Short mmCIF file of C-alpha atoms in Angstrom, two decimals:
data_model
loop_
_atom_site.label_atom_id
_atom_site.label_comp_id
_atom_site.label_asym_id
_atom_site.label_seq_id
_atom_site.Cartn_x
_atom_site.Cartn_y
_atom_site.Cartn_z
CA MET A 76 32.82 117.58 12.73
CA LEU A 77 29.64 115.80 11.67
CA ASP A 78 26.33 117.63 11.85
CA ARG A 79 24.08 115.32 13.85
CA THR A 80 20.99 117.40 13.41
CA ASN A 81 21.18 117.31 9.62
CA PRO A 82 23.19 114.29 8.55
CA SER A 83 24.37 113.90 4.98
CA PRO A 84 22.58 111.32 2.76
CA ALA A 85 25.34 108.81 3.47
CA MET A 86 24.64 108.97 7.20
CA ARG A 87 20.85 108.42 7.08
CA ASP A 88 19.37 105.25 8.51
CA PRO A 89 19.26 102.68 5.69
CA LYS A 90 16.24 101.04 7.32
CA GLN A 91 14.18 104.15 6.68
CA LYS A 92 15.13 104.06 2.99
CA THR A 93 14.28 100.38 2.77
CA ALA A 94 10.96 100.90 4.50
CA ARG A 95 10.00 103.72 2.10
CA ALA A 96 11.07 101.69 -0.88
CA HIS A 97 8.65 98.86 0.03
CA LYS A 98 5.66 101.13 0.94
CA PRO A 99 2.69 100.55 -1.43
CA ARG A 100 2.15 103.24 -4.08
CA HIS A 101 -1.35 104.20 -2.89
CA LEU A 102 0.10 104.95 0.58
CA HIS A 103 2.66 107.33 -0.97
CA LEU A 104 -0.22 109.23 -2.64
CA LEU A 105 -2.20 109.33 0.62
CA ASP A 106 0.80 110.81 2.47
CA ARG A 107 1.21 113.51 -0.14
CA LEU A 108 -2.49 114.44 0.03
CA ARG A 109 -2.40 114.62 3.81
CA THR A 110 0.66 116.87 3.70
CA ARG A 111 -0.92 119.13 1.06
CA HIS A 112 -4.18 119.51 3.03
CA PHE A 113 -2.25 120.25 6.21
CA TYR A 114 -0.35 123.16 4.62
CA ARG A 115 -3.50 124.45 2.89
CA TRP A 116 -5.48 124.57 6.12
CA ARG A 117 -2.55 126.15 7.97
CA TRP A 118 -2.43 128.91 5.31
CA ILE A 119 -6.20 129.54 5.57
CA LEU A 120 -5.97 129.67 9.36
CA TRP A 121 -3.12 132.21 9.16
CA LEU A 122 -5.11 134.44 6.79
CA ALA A 123 -8.21 134.32 9.01
CA LEU A 124 -6.21 135.16 12.13
CA SER A 125 -4.46 138.07 10.37
CA ALA A 126 -7.78 139.49 9.19
CA TYR A 127 -9.23 139.26 12.69
CA LEU A 128 -6.27 140.95 14.35
CA PHE A 129 -5.39 143.67 11.86
CA LEU A 130 -8.33 144.61 9.66
CA PRO A 131 -10.29 146.46 12.41
CA ALA A 132 -7.35 148.82 12.80
CA LEU A 133 -7.34 149.88 9.15
CA PRO A 134 -8.75 153.33 8.39
CA PRO A 135 -12.29 153.42 6.95
CA SER A 136 -12.42 153.64 3.19
CA ARG A 137 -14.99 154.81 0.73
CA ARG A 138 -16.98 151.86 -0.57
CA GLY A 139 -18.69 153.62 -3.43
CA PRO A 140 -19.29 156.95 -5.10
CA GLY A 141 -22.19 157.81 -2.79
CA SER A 142 -20.57 157.02 0.56
CA GLU A 143 -19.54 159.71 3.00
CA PRO A 144 -15.89 159.99 4.07
CA ARG A 145 -15.34 159.85 7.80
CA PRO A 146 -12.40 161.88 9.12
CA GLY A 147 -11.72 161.32 12.79
CA VAL A 148 -12.53 164.81 14.06
CA ARG A 149 -16.20 165.32 14.98
CA ILE A 150 -17.62 168.83 14.56
CA TYR A 151 -21.08 169.79 15.74
CA ALA A 152 -22.65 172.81 14.03
CA TYR A 153 -24.93 174.77 16.34
CA ASP A 154 -28.49 175.36 15.14
CA LEU A 155 -28.55 179.12 15.54
CA PRO A 156 -31.63 181.26 14.86
CA PRO A 157 -32.02 182.27 11.16
CA ARG A 158 -30.90 185.86 11.75
CA PHE A 159 -27.33 184.60 12.13
CA ASN A 160 -27.14 182.68 8.84
CA ARG A 161 -30.13 181.34 6.89
CA ARG A 162 -31.90 184.69 6.64
CA TRP A 163 -28.82 186.28 5.03
CA ALA A 164 -28.54 183.45 2.51
CA ALA A 165 -32.22 183.68 1.60
CA ALA A 166 -32.02 187.44 1.13
CA ASP A 167 -29.30 187.40 -1.54
CA ALA A 168 -28.11 184.53 -3.75
CA ARG A 169 -24.59 186.02 -3.77
CA CYS A 170 -24.22 184.99 -0.14
CA SER A 171 -23.48 181.37 -1.09
CA ARG A 172 -21.43 182.06 -4.24
CA HIS A 173 -19.18 185.09 -3.76
CA LEU A 174 -15.47 184.98 -2.88
CA PHE A 175 -16.21 185.05 0.89
CA ALA A 176 -18.78 182.22 0.71
CA ALA A 177 -16.56 179.67 2.45
CA GLU A 178 -18.49 180.55 5.61
CA VAL A 179 -21.65 179.19 3.94
CA ALA A 180 -20.03 176.22 2.17
CA VAL A 181 -18.25 174.91 5.29
CA HIS A 182 -21.42 175.23 7.35
CA GLU A 183 -23.59 173.38 4.84
CA ALA A 184 -21.07 170.59 4.26
CA LEU A 185 -20.49 169.97 7.98
CA LEU A 186 -24.20 170.18 8.77
CA LEU A 187 -25.00 167.50 6.20
CA ARG A 188 -22.17 165.31 7.54
CA GLN A 189 -23.44 165.82 11.08
CA ARG A 190 -26.99 164.77 10.14
CA ARG A 191 -25.81 161.67 8.29
CA ALA A 192 -23.71 160.59 11.26
CA GLY A 193 -26.41 161.42 13.82
CA LEU A 194 -23.81 163.34 15.81
CA ARG A 195 -24.92 164.68 19.19
CA PRO A 196 -23.25 167.73 20.74
CA GLU A 197 -21.92 165.80 23.73
CA GLU A 198 -20.03 163.52 21.31
CA ALA A 199 -18.27 166.37 19.49
CA ASP A 200 -14.61 167.34 19.55
CA LEU A 201 -15.30 170.82 18.17
CA PHE A 202 -18.28 173.14 17.73
CA LEU A 203 -18.94 175.29 14.67
CA VAL A 204 -20.63 178.64 15.33
CA PRO A 205 -22.18 179.34 11.89
CA VAL A 206 -22.46 183.10 11.45
CA TYR A 207 -22.58 184.57 7.92
CA ALA A 208 -20.69 187.78 8.61
CA CYS A 209 -19.92 188.56 4.95
CA CYS A 210 -23.43 188.40 3.49
CA ASN A 211 -24.68 191.94 4.10
CA PHE A 212 -24.72 193.31 0.52
CA SER A 213 -26.02 196.74 1.46
CA THR A 214 -23.17 198.95 0.25
CA PRO A 215 -23.46 201.08 -2.94
CA THR A 216 -20.51 199.19 -4.48
CA GLY A 217 -22.21 195.81 -4.03
CA LEU A 218 -19.40 194.59 -1.78
CA PRO A 219 -20.32 193.14 1.62
CA SER A 220 -20.71 195.56 4.49
CA LEU A 221 -18.85 194.58 7.65
CA ALA A 222 -20.32 197.19 9.99
CA HIS A 223 -22.56 194.56 11.60
CA ALA A 224 -20.04 191.70 11.78
CA ARG A 225 -18.63 192.16 15.28
CA GLY A 226 -22.03 192.75 16.84
CA LEU A 227 -23.57 189.77 15.07
CA LEU A 228 -20.76 187.46 16.22
CA ALA A 229 -20.93 188.81 19.76
CA ASP A 230 -24.66 188.08 19.86
CA ALA A 231 -24.06 184.54 18.61
CA VAL A 232 -21.40 183.89 21.25
CA GLY A 233 -23.68 185.29 23.95
CA LEU A 234 -26.47 182.98 22.84
CA VAL A 235 -24.22 179.90 22.76
CA ARG A 236 -22.75 180.77 26.13
CA ALA A 237 -26.17 181.19 27.71
CA GLN A 238 -28.01 178.23 26.18
CA MET A 239 -25.36 175.53 25.71
CA PRO A 240 -22.85 174.26 28.29
CA PHE A 241 -19.90 173.62 25.97
CA TRP A 242 -18.51 177.13 25.56
CA ASN A 243 -18.20 177.58 29.31
CA LEU A 244 -16.47 174.21 29.72
CA SER A 245 -13.56 175.30 27.52
CA ALA A 246 -13.92 179.12 27.48
CA GLY A 247 -14.64 178.72 23.75
CA ALA A 248 -11.34 176.97 23.01
CA ASP A 249 -13.04 174.12 21.13
CA HIS A 250 -15.28 176.41 19.08
CA VAL A 251 -14.68 177.19 15.42
CA PHE A 252 -15.61 180.28 13.38
CA VAL A 253 -15.16 180.99 9.67
CA ALA A 254 -13.59 184.40 9.01
CA SER A 255 -13.35 184.59 5.23
CA HIS A 256 -12.99 188.34 4.71
CA ASP A 257 -9.83 190.18 3.58
CA PHE A 258 -8.11 190.27 6.97
CA GLY A 259 -10.08 187.56 8.71
CA ALA A 260 -11.80 188.45 11.96
CA CYS A 261 -10.28 191.95 11.99
CA PHE A 262 -13.21 192.81 9.68
CA HIS A 263 -11.87 195.72 7.65
CA PRO A 264 -10.50 195.85 4.07
CA MET A 265 -7.72 198.33 4.89
CA GLU A 266 -4.82 196.59 6.57
CA ASP A 267 -3.79 199.39 8.93
CA VAL A 268 -7.38 199.87 10.12
CA ALA A 269 -7.83 196.10 10.46
CA MET A 270 -4.62 195.80 12.47
CA ALA A 271 -5.64 198.62 14.79
CA ALA A 272 -9.04 197.04 15.39
CA GLY A 273 -7.64 193.53 15.87
CA ILE A 274 -9.57 190.35 16.49
CA PRO A 275 -12.49 190.70 18.93
CA GLU A 276 -11.54 189.57 22.41
CA PHE A 277 -14.33 187.00 22.56
CA LEU A 278 -12.82 185.17 19.54
CA LYS A 279 -9.19 185.12 20.63
CA GLY A 280 -9.51 181.84 22.50
CA SER A 281 -11.23 179.99 19.65
CA ILE A 282 -10.13 178.54 16.29
CA LEU A 283 -10.65 180.57 13.11
CA LEU A 284 -10.82 179.30 9.54
CA GLN A 285 -9.59 182.27 7.52
CA THR A 286 -8.44 183.11 4.03
CA PHE A 287 -5.87 185.57 5.37
CA GLY A 288 -2.45 184.25 6.27
CA VAL A 289 1.07 185.72 6.25
CA GLN A 290 4.49 184.67 7.48
CA GLY A 291 5.40 185.97 10.93
CA ARG A 292 3.30 187.77 13.51
CA HIS A 293 0.24 189.77 12.54
CA PRO A 294 -2.62 191.06 14.74
CA CYS A 295 -5.20 189.55 12.35
CA GLN A 296 -3.87 186.01 12.77
CA ASP A 297 -2.88 186.19 16.43
CA VAL A 298 -5.19 183.28 17.23
CA GLU A 299 -5.36 179.54 16.59
CA HIS A 300 -6.31 179.36 12.91
CA VAL A 301 -6.29 177.38 9.68
CA VAL A 302 -5.66 179.11 6.35
CA ILE A 303 -8.34 178.13 3.84
CA PRO A 304 -8.81 178.96 0.14
CA PRO A 305 -11.26 181.62 -1.03
CA TYR A 306 -14.53 180.29 -2.35
CA VAL A 307 -14.85 179.54 -6.05
CA PRO A 308 -17.92 177.70 -7.42
CA PRO A 309 -17.08 173.98 -7.92
CA GLU A 310 -18.43 174.00 -11.46
CA LEU A 311 -15.56 176.30 -12.47
CA ALA A 312 -13.33 173.24 -12.91
CA PRO A 313 -14.58 172.01 -16.30
CA ARG A 314 -14.17 168.30 -16.94
CA GLU A 315 -13.72 168.79 -20.66
CA LEU A 316 -10.77 171.19 -20.38
CA PRO A 317 -7.66 169.53 -21.89
CA GLU A 318 -4.50 169.12 -19.85
CA PRO A 319 -2.60 172.42 -19.87
CA GLU A 320 0.49 171.05 -21.62
CA LYS A 321 -1.75 169.72 -24.43
CA ALA A 322 -3.98 172.79 -24.77
CA HIS A 323 -3.42 175.65 -27.17
CA ARG A 324 -2.81 178.67 -24.95
CA ASP A 325 -2.38 181.80 -26.99
CA ILE A 326 -1.97 184.25 -24.06
CA PHE A 327 1.50 184.31 -22.49
CA ALA A 328 0.76 186.28 -19.28
CA PHE A 329 -2.71 187.34 -18.17
CA PHE A 330 -4.27 189.70 -15.65
CA ARG A 331 -7.68 191.30 -15.65
CA GLY A 332 -8.82 193.39 -12.72
CA LYS A 333 -8.38 196.62 -10.85
CA MET A 334 -5.18 198.43 -11.85
CA GLU A 335 -4.94 202.05 -10.76
CA VAL A 336 -3.02 204.56 -12.85
CA HIS A 337 -2.60 206.51 -9.59
CA PRO A 338 -2.66 203.91 -6.80
CA LYS A 339 -3.37 206.25 -3.86
CA ASN A 340 -7.14 206.18 -3.59
CA ILE A 341 -9.53 208.56 -1.84
CA SER A 342 -8.85 206.94 1.54
CA GLY A 343 -5.18 207.88 1.28
CA HIS A 344 -4.06 204.25 0.98
CA PHE A 345 -1.92 202.81 -1.81
CA TYR A 346 -3.90 200.04 -3.44
CA SER A 347 -1.96 196.80 -3.95
CA ARG A 348 1.09 198.56 -2.48
CA LYS A 349 1.51 200.00 -6.00
CA VAL A 350 2.20 196.54 -7.50
CA ARG A 351 -0.69 196.60 -9.95
CA THR A 352 0.18 200.14 -11.01
CA GLU A 353 3.71 199.00 -11.77
CA LEU A 354 2.43 196.03 -13.76
CA LEU A 355 0.37 198.36 -15.92
CA ARG A 356 3.22 200.84 -16.34
CA LEU A 357 5.86 198.25 -17.21
CA TYR A 358 3.86 195.78 -19.29
CA GLY A 359 0.70 197.57 -20.39
CA ARG A 360 2.03 197.89 -23.96
CA ASN A 361 3.99 194.66 -24.03
CA ARG A 362 2.27 192.32 -26.50
CA LYS A 363 3.23 189.25 -24.47
CA PHE A 364 1.16 190.55 -21.55
CA TYR A 365 -2.64 190.61 -21.73
CA LEU A 366 -3.53 193.18 -19.06
CA LYS A 367 -7.06 194.59 -18.74
CA ARG A 368 -8.29 197.01 -16.11
CA LYS A 369 -11.94 195.91 -16.02
CA ARG A 370 -13.37 192.56 -14.95
CA ASN A 371 -16.02 190.96 -17.15
CA ASP A 372 -18.02 187.75 -17.17
CA GLY A 373 -15.70 186.08 -19.65
CA TYR A 374 -12.42 186.56 -17.85
CA ARG A 375 -12.22 182.91 -16.81
CA SER A 376 -12.25 181.81 -20.44
CA GLU A 377 -9.27 184.12 -20.91
CA MET A 378 -7.50 182.43 -18.00
CA ALA A 379 -8.07 179.06 -19.66
CA ARG A 380 -6.21 180.40 -22.72
CA SER A 381 -3.22 181.63 -20.71
CA LEU A 382 0.11 180.09 -19.74
CA PHE A 383 0.71 182.35 -16.73
CA CYS A 384 -1.93 184.06 -14.60
CA ILE A 385 -0.66 186.96 -12.52
CA CYS A 386 -2.06 186.97 -8.98
CA PRO A 387 -0.97 190.22 -7.32
CA LEU A 388 -2.15 191.34 -3.93
CA GLY A 389 -5.09 193.74 -3.72
CA TRP A 390 -6.00 195.20 -0.36
CA ALA A 391 -5.25 191.77 1.12
CA PRO A 392 -2.48 189.42 -0.06
CA TRP A 393 -4.84 186.62 -1.16
CA SER A 394 -7.10 186.55 -4.19
CA PRO A 395 -9.63 184.14 -5.76
CA ARG A 396 -7.47 184.28 -8.91
CA LEU A 397 -5.15 181.86 -7.16
CA VAL A 398 -7.83 179.15 -7.05
CA GLU A 399 -9.29 180.05 -10.44
CA SER A 400 -5.95 179.79 -12.21
CA VAL A 401 -5.18 176.35 -10.72
CA LEU A 402 -8.61 175.03 -11.70
CA LEU A 403 -8.21 176.37 -15.23
CA GLY A 404 -4.68 175.05 -15.76
CA CYS A 405 -2.96 178.44 -15.78
CA ILE A 406 0.24 178.70 -13.72
CA PRO A 407 -0.35 181.16 -10.85
CA VAL A 408 2.27 183.89 -10.52
CA VAL A 409 1.87 185.10 -6.94
CA ILE A 410 3.06 188.63 -6.21
CA ALA A 411 2.33 189.14 -2.52
CA ASP A 412 5.22 189.20 -0.08
CA ASP A 413 5.02 186.86 2.94
CA ILE A 414 1.70 185.30 1.92
CA ARG A 415 0.86 181.93 3.44
CA LEU A 416 -1.10 179.70 1.07
CA PRO A 417 -3.66 177.05 2.10
CA PHE A 418 -2.96 173.36 2.63
CA PRO A 419 0.78 173.40 1.76
CA GLY A 420 1.24 169.73 2.66
CA VAL A 421 -1.16 168.64 -0.08
CA LEU A 422 -0.77 171.35 -2.68
CA ARG A 423 3.03 171.82 -2.56
CA TRP A 424 2.78 175.32 -3.97
CA PRO A 425 6.40 175.58 -5.19
CA ASP A 426 5.62 172.70 -7.60
CA ILE A 427 2.54 174.35 -9.16
CA SER A 428 3.10 178.11 -8.96
CA LEU A 429 5.67 180.89 -9.14
CA GLN A 430 6.31 183.54 -6.50
CA VAL A 431 7.82 186.88 -7.42
CA ALA A 432 8.74 189.48 -4.80
CA GLU A 433 6.88 192.77 -5.01
CA ARG A 434 10.13 194.64 -5.48
CA ASP A 435 11.05 192.40 -8.46
CA VAL A 436 8.08 193.20 -10.70
CA ALA A 437 10.46 194.85 -13.19
CA GLY A 438 12.07 191.44 -13.77
CA LEU A 439 8.81 189.54 -14.18
CA GLU A 440 9.12 189.06 -17.95
CA ALA A 441 12.60 187.53 -17.62
CA VAL A 442 11.34 185.12 -14.95
CA LEU A 443 8.44 183.95 -17.10
CA ASP A 444 10.64 183.59 -20.18
CA HIS A 445 13.07 181.42 -18.23
CA VAL A 446 10.31 179.14 -16.94
CA ALA A 447 8.74 178.86 -20.39
CA ALA A 448 12.09 177.76 -21.82
CA THR A 449 12.98 175.27 -19.07
CA ASN A 450 10.40 173.58 -16.83
CA LEU A 451 7.03 174.82 -18.12
CA THR A 452 5.73 171.33 -18.96
CA THR A 453 6.75 169.97 -15.55
CA ILE A 454 4.87 172.70 -13.68
CA GLN A 455 1.83 172.26 -15.92
CA GLY A 456 1.80 168.52 -15.23
CA ASN A 457 1.96 169.13 -11.48
CA LEU A 458 -0.77 171.72 -11.77
CA TRP A 459 -3.17 169.28 -13.39
CA ASP A 460 -2.94 166.73 -10.57
CA PRO A 461 -6.61 166.06 -9.65
CA VAL A 462 -5.71 165.77 -5.96
CA LYS A 463 -4.37 169.33 -5.92
CA ARG A 464 -7.25 170.80 -7.90
CA LYS A 465 -9.88 169.12 -5.73
CA ALA A 466 -8.27 170.37 -2.50
CA LEU A 467 -9.18 173.97 -3.45
CA VAL A 468 -12.90 173.37 -4.02
CA PHE A 469 -15.66 173.43 -1.39
CA ASN A 470 -18.23 170.79 -2.39
CA ARG A 471 -21.70 170.35 -0.94
CA PRO A 472 -21.89 167.62 0.28
CA MET A 473 -18.26 167.27 1.25
CA GLU A 474 -16.18 164.92 -0.89
CA GLU A 475 -13.03 163.08 0.09
CA GLY A 476 -10.02 165.29 -0.60
CA ASP A 477 -11.92 168.55 -1.18
CA ALA A 478 -11.39 171.82 0.68
CA THR A 479 -13.70 170.97 3.61
CA TRP A 480 -11.99 167.58 3.90
CA GLN A 481 -8.61 169.35 4.05
CA VAL A 482 -9.96 171.68 6.75
CA LEU A 483 -10.93 168.64 8.84
CA LYS A 484 -7.48 167.13 8.38
CA GLU A 485 -5.84 170.41 9.46
CA LEU A 486 -8.13 170.64 12.50
CA GLU A 487 -7.43 167.04 13.44
CA ALA A 488 -3.68 167.63 13.32
CA LYS A 489 -4.08 170.84 15.31
CA LEU A 490 -6.17 169.08 17.95
CA GLU A 491 -3.58 166.34 18.32
CA ARG A 492 -0.86 168.94 18.84
CA LEU A 493 -2.93 170.93 21.32
CA ARG A 494 -4.00 167.77 23.16
CA ARG A 495 -0.36 166.90 23.74
CA GLN A 496 0.08 170.39 25.18
CA GLY A 497 -2.97 169.89 27.40
CA ARG A 498 -4.74 172.92 25.96
CA ARG A 499 -8.02 171.43 24.67
CA ARG A 500 -10.90 169.32 25.91
CA ILE A 501 -10.97 166.72 23.14
CA HIS A 502 -11.99 163.12 22.66
CA ILE A 503 -10.06 161.96 19.59
#
């Protein structure tokens, strides 16, 4: 059957061929120019229409090194009287630099972001209640005292409830607190005491940003929360440090810190659930292990010389060594059963660290030997990914991809989930 819509050359009208054959040459050129301009203008029109329809929907991007990233979630930091925060920071410089200083860093980063955006409280999705609960350095040991923490937070909540309308609109459900101590808002370094005390009732309906996190149920995380990294000064990540697989690392396995010969201390508790004592007993004289019982100012340079950095639990499962070792290119060896680590979607901890069960400390050397002989270079390459390293650092001001940025992403995802459940007053 003949195709009438697309006839073969033999079936075309001969008159058309004759007419084209006798058309002047300059008219052939004019036809080609008209056709070319038609297709060019049609292409430009298509590009313009596409830009108009689709570019407004693209996410905002950073346009230069000085621009501020703009995550979708909007957090308003209350301007509380100085006795809740600024007075503590002014009284002791350690307040903004010690391992619990995430409460200061998050506040300062979000406050600067809020001022740049001109955010008003009625426009906010969430409200930060900035209380520096871990900045009372009044104990003889130099560690923060927590005796005042619950009262200070209760006073702050009472003030917010009385003077601002937003707490009462949601019963505090859209309010955020930073709880960066050992067991979060349970506010005690001993786990059994912390568990017995629990989270204060007035915080149980809010969202906590806390360094403590474990698998399963636990009274000190029985609240909406986000697990965050402990604070380490941003300058710890030296730009000149070579990639770990290219560096000369003369220490095989490293740990420096508290290791008790007799782990049961004066309180009757077993420090580190005896893990550190076992490390000292098993490997204290092993020349492959560099174990020291006292911290000093140069311990981070020792970490930068090490292949593996042992990160055992102390009183709490988490430790700043985890962040320090990643920043210094030393593979973290986490010995803390059931620990939950921060930002797993970005950091992918199994790719950059090792986890050894507390009961398996006796086999630690064999584990490290196996890794060193097989996939050491792969783990070191993953460890040196700048995205992962940046996600553990609290910058002031906030930078795209840093720890505060990751907190905002986690909060945004949490708000979306809770909005679908109808449990939050939100506007995103």
